[in-house]
Amino acid sequence: MKTTTPLRIIIGAFIMASLALILPATAYSGNNIEDHIIETETGIYYIVQPGDTLWDLSHKFSDSPWLWPDMWNENQQITNPHLIYPGDRIKLYRRTDANRVQTTKTSEQKPAGKTYTYHDIDAVGFIRKKAIEPSGIIIGVQPSKNIVSAYDEVYITPEPGRTFAVGEKYTIYRTLFEIADNDTDAYIGIQHYLLGVVEITQVAPDVAVGSITKSFRPIAVNDKVTPYLKRPEIIEIKESVPGLTGKLISTEDHNNLVAQYRTAFIDKGEIDGIEIGQYYTILNKIEDRVVIGGDEKKINIPPRKVGSLIVLHTEENTATALILQSDPGIEDWAPIGTPF
């Protein structure tokens, strides 16, 4: 297994992003991408085409260019991540990759079936096992104030190996606490809290100036930036995973009230078959303790629907969803399941 140092990832990510900006017209030109997929006894592979980069392919097959180091790590024949050549075979390493091969063509078109529109999709955060490596840090604001908002100018210092260019957009985010399962205490991941979008307007050797174009939540000095990736507001409705059970971890803002139209996290993700556009039901707790004849016993109570949600974003082991309906009294770690 090859090891990947943080600096190597940072440098490689910058090169991938630069190539993606330079060569967008050449990547995926000509035939449909599924024409370059082959299946063998050892797995499913993509044949590299002119203009392809690992950044592009990670975006295409994993919904996030930030996951390109995982694709590189799976393909140990690639010694240099920013040097792949037409004809190379790239193994599609994630469970969702193989499924996405069959849906690539239709996913590029406007959804033909039922859809749900969510205009605040760029503000939807997520829980990921490993924190994103930031491209830079906000170190100041003009005019000087504690809370940054839309149209303010900020000063951003790049992380080692990163550079900025005028016109580039970045998502501003903050990493919050690590989250563990309420029953088993097993580690789930780190919450990434999205705050806004900044566009680079000036660049100097040690600092860049950016204008806040969108502000979802209060922004502050020491918040981080990562390349902006536009998400589609129109979400295609998809069939839920049969028989799935899980938990609603918490609302994204950790509000005590699990209410309609709040965003929240669930403890199931891509490895469980979760996809954007699926609906799930929020249930009441299905176990209780009662005293019978002086003895305390645990009994099972038939589940009852107390709310519903739609998936807006997926990660490997978690997903972010919008609460569409909720009865009073829903708490963190409430059960969720396939609609019935």
CSV table of C-alpha atoms in Angstrom, one decimal:
chain,number,residue,atom,x,y,z
A,1,MET,CA,0.0,0.0,0.0
A,2,LYS,CA,1.6,3.3,-1.0
A,3,THR,CA,1.7,6.1,1.6
A,4,THR,CA,0.5,9.6,0.8
A,5,THR,CA,2.0,12.5,2.7
A,6,PRO,CA,-0.2,15.6,3.3
A,7,LEU,CA,2.2,17.8,1.3
A,8,ARG,CA,2.1,15.3,-1.6
A,9,ILE,CA,-1.7,15.4,-1.5
A,10,ILE,CA,-1.8,19.2,-1.4
A,11,ILE,CA,0.6,19.6,-4.3
A,12,GLY,CA,-1.1,16.9,-6.3
A,13,ALA,CA,-4.6,18.4,-5.7
A,14,PHE,CA,-3.4,21.9,-6.9
A,15,ILE,CA,-2.0,20.4,-10.0
A,16,MET,CA,-5.2,18.4,-10.6
A,17,ALA,CA,-7.3,21.5,-10.1
A,18,SER,CA,-5.1,23.5,-12.5
A,19,LEU,CA,-5.3,20.9,-15.2
A,20,ALA,CA,-9.1,20.6,-14.7
A,21,LEU,CA,-9.3,24.4,-15.4
A,22,ILE,CA,-7.0,24.3,-18.4
A,23,LEU,CA,-8.4,21.2,-20.1
A,24,PRO,CA,-12.2,21.1,-19.5
A,25,ALA,CA,-13.0,21.0,-23.2
A,26,THR,CA,-10.9,17.9,-23.9
A,27,ALA,CA,-11.9,15.7,-21.0
A,28,TYR,CA,-14.8,13.3,-21.9
A,29,SER,CA,-15.1,14.5,-25.4
A,30,GLY,CA,-16.2,12.2,-28.2
A,31,ASN,CA,-17.8,9.0,-27.1
A,32,ASN,CA,-19.8,8.5,-23.9
A,33,ILE,CA,-17.8,7.7,-20.9
A,34,GLU,CA,-19.4,4.3,-20.6
A,35,ASP,CA,-17.8,3.4,-23.9
A,36,HIS,CA,-14.5,3.4,-22.1
A,37,ILE,CA,-15.5,1.0,-19.2
A,38,ILE,CA,-14.4,-2.6,-19.2
A,39,GLU,CA,-15.3,-5.3,-16.7
A,40,THR,CA,-12.9,-8.2,-15.9
A,41,GLU,CA,-12.7,-10.9,-13.3
A,42,THR,CA,-10.6,-8.5,-11.1
A,43,GLY,CA,-13.0,-5.6,-11.2
A,44,ILE,CA,-14.4,-2.7,-13.3
A,45,TYR,CA,-11.9,-0.4,-15.0
A,46,TYR,CA,-12.0,2.9,-16.9
A,47,ILE,CA,-9.6,3.4,-19.9
A,48,VAL,CA,-8.0,6.8,-19.6
A,49,GLN,CA,-8.8,9.3,-22.5
A,50,PRO,CA,-6.9,12.4,-23.6
A,51,GLY,CA,-7.4,15.2,-21.1
A,52,ASP,CA,-8.4,13.0,-18.2
A,53,THR,CA,-7.0,13.7,-14.7
A,54,LEU,CA,-7.6,11.8,-11.4
A,55,TRP,CA,-9.3,15.0,-10.2
A,56,ASP,CA,-11.8,14.8,-13.1
A,57,LEU,CA,-12.3,11.0,-12.7
A,58,SER,CA,-12.9,11.3,-8.9
A,59,HIS,CA,-15.5,14.0,-9.6
A,60,LYS,CA,-17.1,11.9,-12.3
A,61,PHE,CA,-17.3,8.6,-10.5
A,62,SER,CA,-17.4,9.6,-6.8
A,63,ASP,CA,-19.3,12.9,-6.9
A,64,SER,CA,-16.3,14.7,-5.3
A,65,PRO,CA,-12.9,15.6,-6.8
A,66,TRP,CA,-11.5,15.8,-3.2
A,67,LEU,CA,-11.5,12.0,-3.1
A,68,TRP,CA,-8.8,11.6,-5.8
A,69,PRO,CA,-6.1,10.4,-3.3
A,70,ASP,CA,-8.3,7.4,-2.6
A,71,MET,CA,-8.5,6.6,-6.3
A,72,TRP,CA,-4.7,7.0,-6.6
A,73,ASN,CA,-4.1,4.8,-3.6
A,74,GLU,CA,-6.2,2.0,-5.1
A,75,ASN,CA,-4.2,2.2,-8.4
A,76,GLN,CA,-0.7,1.5,-7.2
A,77,GLN,CA,0.6,1.3,-10.7
A,78,ILE,CA,0.3,5.1,-10.9
A,79,THR,CA,3.6,6.5,-9.6
A,80,ASN,CA,2.8,10.1,-10.2
A,81,PRO,CA,-0.9,11.2,-9.6
A,82,HIS,CA,-0.7,14.1,-12.1
A,83,LEU,CA,0.7,12.0,-14.9
A,84,ILE,CA,-1.8,9.6,-16.3
A,85,TYR,CA,-1.9,8.7,-20.0
A,86,PRO,CA,-4.4,7.7,-22.6
A,87,GLY,CA,-4.8,3.9,-22.5
A,88,ASP,CA,-4.0,3.5,-18.8
A,89,ARG,CA,-6.5,1.4,-16.8
A,90,ILE,CA,-8.0,3.1,-13.7
A,91,LYS,CA,-9.8,0.7,-11.3
A,92,LEU,CA,-13.1,2.0,-10.0
A,93,TYR,CA,-12.6,1.3,-6.3
A,94,ARG,CA,-15.8,2.4,-4.6
A,95,ARG,CA,-19.0,0.5,-4.3
A,96,THR,CA,-20.9,3.4,-6.0
A,97,ASP,CA,-18.5,3.6,-8.9
A,98,ALA,CA,-19.8,0.5,-10.6
A,99,ASN,CA,-23.4,1.6,-10.1
A,100,ARG,CA,-22.6,5.0,-11.5
A,101,VAL,CA,-21.2,3.5,-14.7
A,102,GLN,CA,-24.7,2.5,-15.7
A,103,THR,CA,-26.3,5.9,-14.8
A,104,THR,CA,-23.6,8.3,-16.1
A,105,LYS,CA,-25.4,9.1,-19.4
A,106,THR,CA,-28.7,9.8,-17.8
A,107,SER,CA,-27.3,11.7,-14.9
A,108,GLU,CA,-25.8,14.3,-17.2
A,109,GLN,CA,-29.2,15.1,-18.6
A,110,LYS,CA,-32.0,16.9,-16.9
A,111,PRO,CA,-33.9,14.3,-14.7
A,112,ALA,CA,-36.8,12.9,-16.6
A,113,GLY,CA,-38.8,11.6,-13.5
A,114,LYS,CA,-39.9,13.2,-10.3
A,115,THR,CA,-37.7,15.8,-8.8
A,116,TYR,CA,-37.2,17.9,-5.7
A,117,THR,CA,-35.7,21.3,-5.9
A,118,TYR,CA,-33.5,22.6,-3.0
A,119,HIS,CA,-32.0,26.0,-3.6
A,120,ASP,CA,-29.7,26.0,-0.6
A,121,ILE,CA,-27.8,22.9,-1.7
A,122,ASP,CA,-24.4,24.7,-1.6
A,123,ALA,CA,-24.8,25.3,2.1
A,124,VAL,CA,-25.3,21.6,2.9
A,125,GLY,CA,-22.4,20.3,5.1
A,126,PHE,CA,-21.4,16.7,5.8
A,127,ILE,CA,-19.6,14.3,8.1
A,128,ARG,CA,-16.5,12.7,6.7
A,129,LYS,CA,-14.1,10.2,8.3
A,130,LYS,CA,-11.1,12.3,7.6
A,131,ALA,CA,-11.1,16.1,7.5
A,132,ILE,CA,-10.5,17.9,4.2
A,133,GLU,CA,-7.0,19.4,3.7
A,134,PRO,CA,-7.8,23.2,3.3
A,135,SER,CA,-6.4,25.3,0.4
A,136,GLY,CA,-6.0,28.3,2.7
A,137,ILE,CA,-7.1,30.1,5.9
A,138,ILE,CA,-8.9,33.4,6.3
A,139,ILE,CA,-6.6,35.7,8.2
A,140,GLY,CA,-8.3,39.0,8.0
A,141,VAL,CA,-11.3,41.1,6.8
A,142,GLN,CA,-11.7,44.5,5.3
A,143,PRO,CA,-13.2,46.6,6.9
A,144,SER,CA,-12.0,45.0,10.2
A,145,LYS,CA,-14.8,43.3,12.1
A,146,ASN,CA,-15.5,40.1,14.0
A,147,ILE,CA,-18.2,38.6,11.8
A,148,VAL,CA,-17.8,38.4,8.0
A,149,SER,CA,-20.8,38.5,5.7
A,150,ALA,CA,-21.7,38.8,2.0
A,151,TYR,CA,-19.8,41.5,-0.1
A,152,ASP,CA,-17.0,41.8,2.5
A,153,GLU,CA,-13.4,41.4,1.4
A,154,VAL,CA,-11.2,38.8,3.2
A,155,TYR,CA,-7.5,38.1,3.2
A,156,ILE,CA,-6.6,34.4,2.7
A,157,THR,CA,-3.2,32.9,3.2
A,158,PRO,CA,-2.5,29.7,1.1
A,159,GLU,CA,-1.5,26.5,2.8
A,160,PRO,CA,2.0,25.2,1.8
A,161,GLY,CA,2.1,24.1,-1.8
A,162,ARG,CA,-1.2,25.9,-2.7
A,163,THR,CA,-1.6,29.0,-4.9
A,164,PHE,CA,-4.6,31.1,-5.8
A,165,ALA,CA,-5.7,32.7,-9.1
A,166,VAL,CA,-8.0,35.6,-9.8
A,167,GLY,CA,-11.6,34.4,-10.6
A,168,GLU,CA,-11.3,31.1,-8.7
A,169,LYS,CA,-14.1,30.3,-6.2
A,170,TYR,CA,-13.7,28.6,-2.9
A,171,THR,CA,-16.2,27.2,-0.3
A,172,ILE,CA,-15.6,28.6,3.2
A,173,TYR,CA,-15.9,26.0,5.9
A,174,ARG,CA,-15.2,25.1,9.5
A,175,THR,CA,-14.5,21.7,11.0
A,176,LEU,CA,-16.4,21.0,14.1
A,177,PHE,CA,-16.2,18.2,16.6
A,178,GLU,CA,-15.6,14.5,16.0
A,179,ILE,CA,-18.9,12.4,16.2
A,180,ALA,CA,-19.2,9.0,17.7
A,181,ASP,CA,-22.1,6.5,17.8
A,182,ASN,CA,-24.4,7.1,20.9
A,183,ASP,CA,-24.6,3.4,21.7
A,184,THR,CA,-21.2,1.9,20.7
A,185,ASP,CA,-19.0,5.0,20.9
A,186,ALA,CA,-17.6,4.0,17.5
A,187,TYR,CA,-16.0,6.8,15.6
A,188,ILE,CA,-18.2,8.2,12.8
A,189,GLY,CA,-16.4,11.2,11.4
A,190,ILE,CA,-15.7,14.9,11.6
A,191,GLN,CA,-18.4,17.5,10.8
A,192,HIS,CA,-17.7,19.9,8.0
A,193,TYR,CA,-19.8,23.1,8.4
A,194,LEU,CA,-20.2,25.1,5.2
A,195,LEU,CA,-20.3,28.9,5.7
A,196,GLY,CA,-20.2,30.6,2.3
A,197,VAL,CA,-18.4,31.1,-1.0
A,198,VAL,CA,-15.5,33.5,-1.8
A,199,GLU,CA,-14.2,34.6,-5.2
A,200,ILE,CA,-10.5,35.5,-5.5
A,201,THR,CA,-10.1,39.1,-6.7
A,202,GLN,CA,-6.4,39.8,-6.1
A,203,VAL,CA,-3.3,37.7,-5.6
A,204,ALA,CA,0.0,38.6,-4.0
A,205,PRO,CA,2.9,36.2,-3.2
A,206,ASP,CA,1.8,35.5,0.4
A,207,VAL,CA,-1.8,36.4,0.5
A,208,ALA,CA,-4.9,36.6,-1.7
A,209,VAL,CA,-7.9,39.0,-1.5
A,210,GLY,CA,-11.3,37.5,-1.9
A,211,SER,CA,-14.9,38.9,-2.1
A,212,ILE,CA,-17.6,37.0,-0.2
A,213,THR,CA,-20.2,36.1,-2.9
A,214,LYS,CA,-22.5,33.9,-0.7
A,215,SER,CA,-22.9,33.8,3.1
A,216,PHE,CA,-24.8,30.9,4.5
A,217,ARG,CA,-23.7,31.4,8.1
A,218,PRO,CA,-21.5,33.8,10.1
A,219,ILE,CA,-17.9,33.6,8.8
A,220,ALA,CA,-14.9,34.4,11.0
A,221,VAL,CA,-11.1,34.7,10.9
A,222,ASN,CA,-9.4,31.3,10.9
A,223,ASP,CA,-12.1,29.7,8.8
A,224,LYS,CA,-10.8,27.5,6.0
A,225,VAL,CA,-11.4,27.4,2.2
A,226,THR,CA,-11.5,24.5,-0.3
A,227,PRO,CA,-12.3,24.6,-4.0
A,228,TYR,CA,-15.9,25.3,-4.7
A,229,LEU,CA,-17.9,22.6,-6.4
A,230,LYS,CA,-21.4,23.6,-7.7
A,231,ARG,CA,-24.1,21.1,-6.8
A,232,PRO,CA,-27.3,20.7,-8.8
A,233,GLU,CA,-30.4,22.2,-7.1
A,234,ILE,CA,-32.8,19.9,-8.9
A,235,ILE,CA,-32.6,16.4,-7.3
A,236,GLU,CA,-33.9,13.3,-9.0
A,237,ILE,CA,-36.1,11.2,-6.7
A,238,LYS,CA,-34.7,7.6,-6.4
A,239,GLU,CA,-35.9,4.4,-4.8
A,240,SER,CA,-35.0,3.9,-1.2
A,241,VAL,CA,-32.9,1.0,0.0
A,242,PRO,CA,-35.3,-1.9,1.0
A,243,GLY,CA,-35.2,-2.8,4.7
A,244,LEU,CA,-32.7,-0.2,5.7
A,245,THR,CA,-32.5,0.9,9.3
A,246,GLY,CA,-30.3,3.5,10.8
A,247,LYS,CA,-30.2,6.6,13.0
A,248,LEU,CA,-30.7,10.3,12.7
A,249,ILE,CA,-27.5,11.6,14.3
A,250,SER,CA,-28.4,15.3,14.8
A,251,THR,CA,-29.4,18.4,13.0
A,252,GLU,CA,-26.6,20.2,11.2
A,253,ASP,CA,-26.8,23.2,13.5
A,254,HIS,CA,-27.1,20.9,16.6
A,255,ASN,CA,-30.4,22.5,17.4
A,256,ASN,CA,-32.4,20.6,20.1
A,257,LEU,CA,-35.5,20.8,17.9
A,258,VAL,CA,-35.6,18.4,15.0
A,259,ALA,CA,-38.0,20.5,12.9
A,260,GLN,CA,-39.3,20.7,9.4
A,261,TYR,CA,-36.8,22.0,6.8
A,262,ARG,CA,-33.7,21.7,9.0
A,263,THR,CA,-30.8,19.7,7.6
A,264,ALA,CA,-29.6,16.7,9.6
A,265,PHE,CA,-27.1,13.8,9.4
A,266,ILE,CA,-27.8,10.1,9.3
A,267,ASP,CA,-25.4,7.3,10.1
A,268,LYS,CA,-25.8,5.5,6.7
A,269,GLY,CA,-23.9,6.3,3.5
A,270,GLU,CA,-22.8,5.1,0.1
A,271,ILE,CA,-21.5,1.8,1.5
A,272,ASP,CA,-25.1,1.1,2.6
A,273,GLY,CA,-26.6,2.0,-0.8
A,274,ILE,CA,-27.7,5.6,0.2
A,275,GLU,CA,-28.1,7.9,-2.8
A,276,ILE,CA,-29.1,11.5,-3.2
A,277,GLY,CA,-32.8,11.8,-3.8
A,278,GLN,CA,-33.9,8.9,-1.6
A,279,TYR,CA,-36.6,9.3,1.0
A,280,TYR,CA,-36.5,7.7,4.5
A,281,THR,CA,-38.9,7.7,7.4
A,282,ILE,CA,-38.1,8.9,10.9
A,283,LEU,CA,-39.5,6.5,13.5
A,284,ASN,CA,-40.3,6.7,17.2
A,285,LYS,CA,-38.0,4.7,19.5
A,286,ILE,CA,-39.0,1.1,19.2
A,287,GLU,CA,-37.8,-0.1,22.6
A,288,ASP,CA,-39.0,0.8,26.1
A,289,ARG,CA,-38.5,-0.4,29.6
A,290,VAL,CA,-41.5,-1.3,31.8
A,291,VAL,CA,-42.0,-2.7,35.2
A,292,ILE,CA,-44.0,-5.9,35.3
A,293,GLY,CA,-44.5,-7.7,38.6
A,294,GLY,CA,-41.8,-5.7,40.2
A,295,ASP,CA,-39.2,-6.6,37.5
A,296,GLU,CA,-38.0,-4.2,34.9
A,297,LYS,CA,-38.3,-5.6,31.4
A,298,LYS,CA,-37.4,-4.3,27.9
A,299,ILE,CA,-40.2,-4.5,25.4
A,300,ASN,CA,-40.4,-3.9,21.7
A,301,ILE,CA,-42.9,-1.4,20.5
A,302,PRO,CA,-44.2,-1.4,16.9
A,303,PRO,CA,-42.5,1.5,15.0
A,304,ARG,CA,-44.5,4.5,14.2
A,305,LYS,CA,-43.7,7.2,11.6
A,306,VAL,CA,-42.9,10.6,13.2
A,307,GLY,CA,-41.2,12.3,10.3
A,308,SER,CA,-39.6,12.0,6.9
A,309,LEU,CA,-36.4,13.2,5.1
A,310,ILE,CA,-34.8,13.3,1.7
A,311,VAL,CA,-31.1,12.7,1.1
A,312,LEU,CA,-29.2,15.8,-0.2
A,313,HIS,CA,-25.5,14.7,0.1
A,314,THR,CA,-23.7,11.4,0.6
A,315,GLU,CA,-20.4,10.3,2.1
A,316,GLU,CA,-18.9,6.9,2.5
A,317,ASN,CA,-20.6,6.1,5.9
A,318,THR,CA,-22.9,9.1,6.4
A,319,ALA,CA,-25.4,11.3,4.6
A,320,THR,CA,-26.9,14.7,5.0
A,321,ALA,CA,-30.7,15.0,4.6
A,322,LEU,CA,-33.5,17.6,4.7
A,323,ILE,CA,-36.3,17.1,7.2
A,324,LEU,CA,-39.5,17.2,5.2
A,325,GLN,CA,-41.9,16.5,8.0
A,326,SER,CA,-41.5,16.0,11.7
A,327,ASP,CA,-43.8,15.5,14.7
A,328,PRO,CA,-42.9,17.2,18.0
A,329,GLY,CA,-40.5,15.5,20.3
A,330,ILE,CA,-38.0,13.9,17.8
A,331,GLU,CA,-34.6,13.6,19.4
A,332,ASP,CA,-31.0,13.0,18.2
A,333,TRP,CA,-30.3,9.4,17.4
A,334,ALA,CA,-34.0,8.7,16.5
A,335,PRO,CA,-34.4,5.6,14.3
A,336,ILE,CA,-34.8,5.9,10.6
A,337,GLY,CA,-35.8,3.4,8.0
A,338,THR,CA,-37.2,2.6,4.6
A,339,PRO,CA,-40.6,4.2,4.1
A,340,PHE,CA,-43.5,1.8,4.9
